[in-house]
Coordinates of N, CA, C and O in Angstrom, one line a residue:
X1 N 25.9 -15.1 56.7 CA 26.1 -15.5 55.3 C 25.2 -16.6 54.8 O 24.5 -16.5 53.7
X2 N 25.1 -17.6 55.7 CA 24.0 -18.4 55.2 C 22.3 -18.2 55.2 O 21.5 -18.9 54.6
X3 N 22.0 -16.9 56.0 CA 20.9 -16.1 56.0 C 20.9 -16.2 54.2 O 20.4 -17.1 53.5
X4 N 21.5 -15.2 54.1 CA 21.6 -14.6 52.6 C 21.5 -15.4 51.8 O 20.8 -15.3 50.8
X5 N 22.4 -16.7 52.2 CA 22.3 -17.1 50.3 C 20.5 -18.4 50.8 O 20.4 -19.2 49.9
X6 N 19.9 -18.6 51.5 CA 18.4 -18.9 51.8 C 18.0 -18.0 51.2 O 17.5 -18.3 50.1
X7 N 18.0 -16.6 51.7 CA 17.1 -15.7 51.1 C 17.2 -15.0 49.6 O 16.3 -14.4 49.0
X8 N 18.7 -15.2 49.1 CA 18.9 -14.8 47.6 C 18.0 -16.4 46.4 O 17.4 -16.4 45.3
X9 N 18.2 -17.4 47.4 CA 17.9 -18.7 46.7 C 15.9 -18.1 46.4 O 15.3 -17.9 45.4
X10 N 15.5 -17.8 47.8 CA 14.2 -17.9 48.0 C 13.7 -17.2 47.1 O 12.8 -17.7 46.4
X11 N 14.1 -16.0 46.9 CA 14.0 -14.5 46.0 C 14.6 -14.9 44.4 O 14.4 -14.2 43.4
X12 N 15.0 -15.5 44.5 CA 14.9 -15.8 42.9 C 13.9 -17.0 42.7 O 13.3 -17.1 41.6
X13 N 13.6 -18.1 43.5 CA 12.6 -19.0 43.2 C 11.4 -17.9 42.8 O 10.9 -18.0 41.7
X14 N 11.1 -16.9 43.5 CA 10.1 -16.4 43.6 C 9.7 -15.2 42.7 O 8.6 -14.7 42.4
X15 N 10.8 -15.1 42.3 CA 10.9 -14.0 41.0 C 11.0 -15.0 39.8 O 10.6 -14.4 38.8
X16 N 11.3 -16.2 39.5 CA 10.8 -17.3 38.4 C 9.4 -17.6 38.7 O 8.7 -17.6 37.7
X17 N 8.8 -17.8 39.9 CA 7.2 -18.2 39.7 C 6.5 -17.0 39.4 O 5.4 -17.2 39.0
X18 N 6.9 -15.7 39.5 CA 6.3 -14.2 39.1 C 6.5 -14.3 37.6 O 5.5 -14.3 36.9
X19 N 7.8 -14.3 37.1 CA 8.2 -14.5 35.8 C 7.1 -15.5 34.7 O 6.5 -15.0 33.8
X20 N 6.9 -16.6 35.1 CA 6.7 -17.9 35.1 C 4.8 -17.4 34.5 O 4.2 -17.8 33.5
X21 N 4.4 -16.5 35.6 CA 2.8 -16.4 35.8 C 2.8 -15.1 35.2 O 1.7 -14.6 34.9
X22 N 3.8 -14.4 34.9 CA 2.9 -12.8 33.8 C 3.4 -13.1 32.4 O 3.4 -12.2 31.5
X23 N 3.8 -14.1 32.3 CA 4.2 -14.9 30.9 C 3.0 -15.2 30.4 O 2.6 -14.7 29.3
X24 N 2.2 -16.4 31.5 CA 1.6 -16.7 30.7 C 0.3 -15.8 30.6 O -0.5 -16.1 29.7
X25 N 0.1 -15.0 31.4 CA -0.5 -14.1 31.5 C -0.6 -12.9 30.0 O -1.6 -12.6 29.3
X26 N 0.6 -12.5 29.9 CA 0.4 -11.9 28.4 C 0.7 -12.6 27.4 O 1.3 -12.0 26.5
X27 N 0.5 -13.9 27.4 CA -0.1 -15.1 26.4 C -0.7 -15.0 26.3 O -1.2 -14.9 25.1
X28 N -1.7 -15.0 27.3 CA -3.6 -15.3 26.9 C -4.0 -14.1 26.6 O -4.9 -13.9 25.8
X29 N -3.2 -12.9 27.4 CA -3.8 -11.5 26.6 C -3.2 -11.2 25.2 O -3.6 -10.3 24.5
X30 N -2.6 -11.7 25.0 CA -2.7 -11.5 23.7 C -3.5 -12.5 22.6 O -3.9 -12.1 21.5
X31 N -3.5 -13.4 23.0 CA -4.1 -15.0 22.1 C -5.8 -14.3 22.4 O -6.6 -14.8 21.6
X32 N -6.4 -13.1 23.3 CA -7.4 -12.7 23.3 C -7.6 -11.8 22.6 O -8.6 -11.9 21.8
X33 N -6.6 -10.7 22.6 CA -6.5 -9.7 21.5 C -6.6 -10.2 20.0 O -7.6 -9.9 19.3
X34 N -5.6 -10.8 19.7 CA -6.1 -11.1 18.6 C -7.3 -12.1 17.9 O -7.8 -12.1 16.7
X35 N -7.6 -12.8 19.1 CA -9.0 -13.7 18.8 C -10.0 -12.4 18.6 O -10.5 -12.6 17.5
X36 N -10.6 -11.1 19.1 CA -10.7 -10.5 18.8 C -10.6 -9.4 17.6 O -11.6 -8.8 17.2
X37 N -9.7 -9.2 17.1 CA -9.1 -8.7 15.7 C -9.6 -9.9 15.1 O -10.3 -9.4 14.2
X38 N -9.7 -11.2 14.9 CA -9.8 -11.5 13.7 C -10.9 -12.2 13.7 O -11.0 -13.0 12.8
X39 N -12.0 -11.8 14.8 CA -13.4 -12.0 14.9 C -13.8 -11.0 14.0 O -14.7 -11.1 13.2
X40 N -13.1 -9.8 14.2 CA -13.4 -8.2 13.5 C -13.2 -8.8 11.5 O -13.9 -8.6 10.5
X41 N -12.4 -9.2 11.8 CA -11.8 -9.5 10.1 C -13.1 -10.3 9.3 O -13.5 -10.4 8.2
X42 N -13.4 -11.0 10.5 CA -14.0 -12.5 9.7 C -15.7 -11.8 9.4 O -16.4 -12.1 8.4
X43 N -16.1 -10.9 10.5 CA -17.1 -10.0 10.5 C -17.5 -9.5 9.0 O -18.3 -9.6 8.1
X44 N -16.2 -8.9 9.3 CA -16.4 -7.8 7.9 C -16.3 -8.9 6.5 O -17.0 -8.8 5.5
X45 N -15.2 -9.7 6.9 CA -15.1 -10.7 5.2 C -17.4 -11.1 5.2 O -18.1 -11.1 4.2
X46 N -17.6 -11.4 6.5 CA -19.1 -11.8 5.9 C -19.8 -10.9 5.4 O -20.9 -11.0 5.0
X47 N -18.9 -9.9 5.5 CA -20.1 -8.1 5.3 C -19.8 -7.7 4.2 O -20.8 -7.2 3.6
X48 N -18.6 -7.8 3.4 CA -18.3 -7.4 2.0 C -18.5 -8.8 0.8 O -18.6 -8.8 -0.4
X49 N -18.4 -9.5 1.4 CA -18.4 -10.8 0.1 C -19.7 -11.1 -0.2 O -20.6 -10.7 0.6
X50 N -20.1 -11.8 -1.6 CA -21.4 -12.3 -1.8 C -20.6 -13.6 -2.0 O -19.5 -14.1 -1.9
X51 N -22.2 -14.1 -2.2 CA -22.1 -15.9 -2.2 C -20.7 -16.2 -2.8 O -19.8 -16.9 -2.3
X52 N -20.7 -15.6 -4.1 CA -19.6 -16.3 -5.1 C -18.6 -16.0 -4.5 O -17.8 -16.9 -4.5
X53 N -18.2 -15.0 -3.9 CA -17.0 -14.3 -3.3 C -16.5 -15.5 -2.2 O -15.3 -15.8 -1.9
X54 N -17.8 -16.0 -1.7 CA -17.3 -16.8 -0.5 C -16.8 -18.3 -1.1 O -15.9 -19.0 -0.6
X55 N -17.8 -18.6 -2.5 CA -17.2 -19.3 -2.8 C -16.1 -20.0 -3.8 O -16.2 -21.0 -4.5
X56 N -15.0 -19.0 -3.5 CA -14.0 -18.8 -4.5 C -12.7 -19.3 -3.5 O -11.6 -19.5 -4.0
X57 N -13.0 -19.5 -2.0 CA -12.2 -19.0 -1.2 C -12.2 -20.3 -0.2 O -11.6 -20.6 0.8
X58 N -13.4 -20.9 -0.9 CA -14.0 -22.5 -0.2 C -14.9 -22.0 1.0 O -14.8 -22.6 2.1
X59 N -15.4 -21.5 1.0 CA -16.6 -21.2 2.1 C -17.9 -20.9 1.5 O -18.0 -20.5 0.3
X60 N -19.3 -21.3 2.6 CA -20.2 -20.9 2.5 C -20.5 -19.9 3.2 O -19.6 -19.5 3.9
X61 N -21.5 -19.2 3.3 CA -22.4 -18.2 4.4 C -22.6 -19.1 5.6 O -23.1 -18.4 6.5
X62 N -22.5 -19.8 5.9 CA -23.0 -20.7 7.6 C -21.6 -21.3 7.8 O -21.5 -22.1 8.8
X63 N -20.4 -21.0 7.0 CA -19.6 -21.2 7.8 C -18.8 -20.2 8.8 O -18.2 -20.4 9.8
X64 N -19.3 -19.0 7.9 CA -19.1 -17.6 9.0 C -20.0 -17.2 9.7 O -19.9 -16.2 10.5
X65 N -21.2 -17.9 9.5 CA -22.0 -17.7 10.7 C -22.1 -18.9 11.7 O -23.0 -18.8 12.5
X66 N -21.1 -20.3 11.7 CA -20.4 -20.9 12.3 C -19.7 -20.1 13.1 O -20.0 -19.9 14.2
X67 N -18.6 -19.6 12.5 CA -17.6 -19.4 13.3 C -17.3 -18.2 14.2 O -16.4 -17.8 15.0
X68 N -18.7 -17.9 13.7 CA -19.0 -16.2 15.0 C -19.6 -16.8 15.7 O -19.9 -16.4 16.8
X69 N -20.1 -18.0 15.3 CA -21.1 -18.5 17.1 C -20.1 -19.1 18.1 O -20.5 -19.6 19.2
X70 N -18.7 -19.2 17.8 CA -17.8 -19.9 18.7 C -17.5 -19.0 20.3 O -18.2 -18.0 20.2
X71 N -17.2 -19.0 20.9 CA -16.9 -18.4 22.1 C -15.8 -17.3 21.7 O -14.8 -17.5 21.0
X72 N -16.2 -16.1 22.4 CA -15.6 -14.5 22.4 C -13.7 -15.3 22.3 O -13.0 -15.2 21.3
X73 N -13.4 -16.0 23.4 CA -12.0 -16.5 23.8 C -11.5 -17.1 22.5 O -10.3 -17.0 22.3
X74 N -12.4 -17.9 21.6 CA -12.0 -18.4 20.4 C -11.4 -17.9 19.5 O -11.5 -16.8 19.8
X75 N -10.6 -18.0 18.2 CA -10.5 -17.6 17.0 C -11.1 -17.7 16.2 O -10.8 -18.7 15.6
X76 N -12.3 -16.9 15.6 CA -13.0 -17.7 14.3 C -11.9 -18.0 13.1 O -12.3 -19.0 12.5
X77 N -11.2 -17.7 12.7 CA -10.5 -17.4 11.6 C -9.7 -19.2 11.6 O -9.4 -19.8 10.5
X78 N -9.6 -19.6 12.5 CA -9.2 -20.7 13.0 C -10.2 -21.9 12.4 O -10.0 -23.0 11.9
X79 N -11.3 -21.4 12.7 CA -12.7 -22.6 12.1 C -12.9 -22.3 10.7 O -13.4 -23.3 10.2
X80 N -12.7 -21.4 10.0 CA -12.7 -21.1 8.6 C -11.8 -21.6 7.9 O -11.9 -22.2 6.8
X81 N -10.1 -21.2 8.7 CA -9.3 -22.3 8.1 C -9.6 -23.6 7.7 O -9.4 -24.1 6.6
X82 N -10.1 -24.1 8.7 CA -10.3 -25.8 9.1 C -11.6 -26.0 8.3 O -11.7 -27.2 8.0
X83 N -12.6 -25.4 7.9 CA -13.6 -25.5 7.1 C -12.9 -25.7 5.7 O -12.7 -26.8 5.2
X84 N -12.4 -24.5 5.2 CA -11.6 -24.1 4.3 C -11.1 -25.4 3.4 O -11.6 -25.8 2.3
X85 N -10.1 -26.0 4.3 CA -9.5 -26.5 4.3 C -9.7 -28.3 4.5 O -8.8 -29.1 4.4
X86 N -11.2 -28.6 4.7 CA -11.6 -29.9 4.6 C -13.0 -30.0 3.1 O -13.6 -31.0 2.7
X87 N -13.1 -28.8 2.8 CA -13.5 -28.6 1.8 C -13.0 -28.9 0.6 O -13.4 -29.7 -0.2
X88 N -11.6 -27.9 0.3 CA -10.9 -28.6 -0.4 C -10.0 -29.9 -0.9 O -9.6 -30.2 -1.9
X89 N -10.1 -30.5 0.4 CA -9.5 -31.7 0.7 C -10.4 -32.7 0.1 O -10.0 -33.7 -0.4
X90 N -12.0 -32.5 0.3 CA -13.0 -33.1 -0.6 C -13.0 -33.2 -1.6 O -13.1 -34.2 -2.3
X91 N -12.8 -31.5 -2.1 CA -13.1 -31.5 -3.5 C -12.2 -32.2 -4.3 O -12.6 -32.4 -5.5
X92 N -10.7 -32.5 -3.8 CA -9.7 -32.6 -4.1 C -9.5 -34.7 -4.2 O -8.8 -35.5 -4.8
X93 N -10.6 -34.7 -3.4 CA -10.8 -36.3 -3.0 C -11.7 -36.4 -4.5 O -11.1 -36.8 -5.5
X94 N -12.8 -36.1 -4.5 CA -13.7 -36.5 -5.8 C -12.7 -36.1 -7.2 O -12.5 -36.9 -8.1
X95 N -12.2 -35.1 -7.3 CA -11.6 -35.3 -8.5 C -10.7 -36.3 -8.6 O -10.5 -36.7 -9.8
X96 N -10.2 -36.9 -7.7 CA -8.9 -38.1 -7.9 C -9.7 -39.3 -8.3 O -9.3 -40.2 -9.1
X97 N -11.1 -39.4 -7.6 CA -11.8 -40.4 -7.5 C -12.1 -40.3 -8.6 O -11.7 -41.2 -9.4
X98 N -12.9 -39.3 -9.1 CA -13.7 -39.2 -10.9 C -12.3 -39.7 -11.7 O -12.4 -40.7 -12.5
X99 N -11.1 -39.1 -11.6 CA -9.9 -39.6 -12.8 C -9.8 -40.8 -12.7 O -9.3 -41.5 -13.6
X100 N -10.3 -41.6 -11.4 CA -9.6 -43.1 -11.1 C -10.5 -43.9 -11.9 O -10.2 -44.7 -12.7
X101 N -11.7 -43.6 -11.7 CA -13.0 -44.2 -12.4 C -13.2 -43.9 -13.9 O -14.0 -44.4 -14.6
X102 N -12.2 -42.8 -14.4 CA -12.3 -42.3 -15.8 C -11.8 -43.3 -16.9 O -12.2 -43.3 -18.0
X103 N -10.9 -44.2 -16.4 CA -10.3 -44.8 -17.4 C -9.0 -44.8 -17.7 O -8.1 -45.6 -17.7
X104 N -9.2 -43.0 -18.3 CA -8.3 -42.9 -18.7 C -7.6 -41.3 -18.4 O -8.3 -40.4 -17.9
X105 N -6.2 -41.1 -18.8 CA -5.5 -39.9 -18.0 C -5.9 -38.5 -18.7 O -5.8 -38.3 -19.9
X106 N -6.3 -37.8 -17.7 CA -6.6 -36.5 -18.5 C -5.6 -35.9 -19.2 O -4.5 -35.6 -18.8
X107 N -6.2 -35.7 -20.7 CA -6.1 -34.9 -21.9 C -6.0 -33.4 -21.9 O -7.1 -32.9 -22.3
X108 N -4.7 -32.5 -21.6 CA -4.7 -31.3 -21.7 C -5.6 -30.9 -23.4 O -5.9 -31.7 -24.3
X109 N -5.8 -29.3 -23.4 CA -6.8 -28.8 -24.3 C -5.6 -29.0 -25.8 O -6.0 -29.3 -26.9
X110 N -4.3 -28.6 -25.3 CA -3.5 -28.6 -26.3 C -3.2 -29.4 -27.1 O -3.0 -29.2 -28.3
X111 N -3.2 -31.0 -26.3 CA -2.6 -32.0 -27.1 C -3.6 -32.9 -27.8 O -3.4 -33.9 -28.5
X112 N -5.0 -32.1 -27.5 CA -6.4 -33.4 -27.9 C -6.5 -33.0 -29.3 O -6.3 -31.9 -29.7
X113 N -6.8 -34.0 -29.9 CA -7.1 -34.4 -31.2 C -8.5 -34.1 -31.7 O -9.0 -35.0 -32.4
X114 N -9.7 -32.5 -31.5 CA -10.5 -32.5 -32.2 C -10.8 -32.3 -33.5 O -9.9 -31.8 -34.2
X115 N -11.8 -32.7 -34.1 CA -12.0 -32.8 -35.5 C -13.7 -31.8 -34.7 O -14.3 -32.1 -33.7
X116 N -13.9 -30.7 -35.5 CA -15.2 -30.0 -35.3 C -15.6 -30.1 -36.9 O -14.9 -30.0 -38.0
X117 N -16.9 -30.3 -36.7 CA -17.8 -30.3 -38.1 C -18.5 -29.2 -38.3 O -19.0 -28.6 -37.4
X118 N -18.7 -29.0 -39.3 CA -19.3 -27.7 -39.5 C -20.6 -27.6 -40.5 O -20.5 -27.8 -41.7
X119 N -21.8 -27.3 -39.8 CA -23.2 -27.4 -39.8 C -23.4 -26.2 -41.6 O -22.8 -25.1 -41.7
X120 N -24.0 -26.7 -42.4 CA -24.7 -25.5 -43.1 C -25.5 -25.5 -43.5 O -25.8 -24.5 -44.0

């Protein structure tokens, strides 16, 4: 009896470190798969967009040719976010900065008070 419950103990230790190791095993196969697919994606976004396209979206052309130079194991889609995304964060910086420096609070188109003159 005490054979058994050693060897039921042993056999499940050992079926948790099996468990344990094809876990993380089809983690990384998959965290590869799709690092792949969306190398495929990022591919093609540099294949169909033009400049403007890219820059509608906060990217340049050398940021997708950044992010395909990263390692096969990598995500590019991951470095475009983060490009993406400190770009805008810039842009988002200068305009706070230009309103701070402006004086005064921007004037929607509706509420401004033009007078236009008219040339004859």
């Amino acid at each position: 009896m005490l054979l058994m419950t050693i060897a039921a103990k042993s056999l499940s230790s050992v079926s948790a470190g099996v468990t344990r190791v094809a876990t993380i095993a089809a983690a990384g196969t998959i965290q590869f798969v799709r690092a792949l697919a969306h190398r495929r994606e990022v591919m093609r976004l540099g294949a169909e967009l033009d400049e403007r396209g890219l820059k509608d979206i906060g990217l340049v052309r050398s940021d997708i040719d950044g992010a395909l130079a990263t390692s096969w194991l990598d995500d590019p889609s991951t470095v475009l976010a983060e490009r993406s995304r400190s770009t805008s964060n810039l842009a988002a910086a200068r305009r706070e900065h230009a309103l701070r420096h402006a004086g005064a609070a921007p004037m929607l188109a509706g509420k401004a008070d033009i007078t236009v003159a008219r040339c004859a």
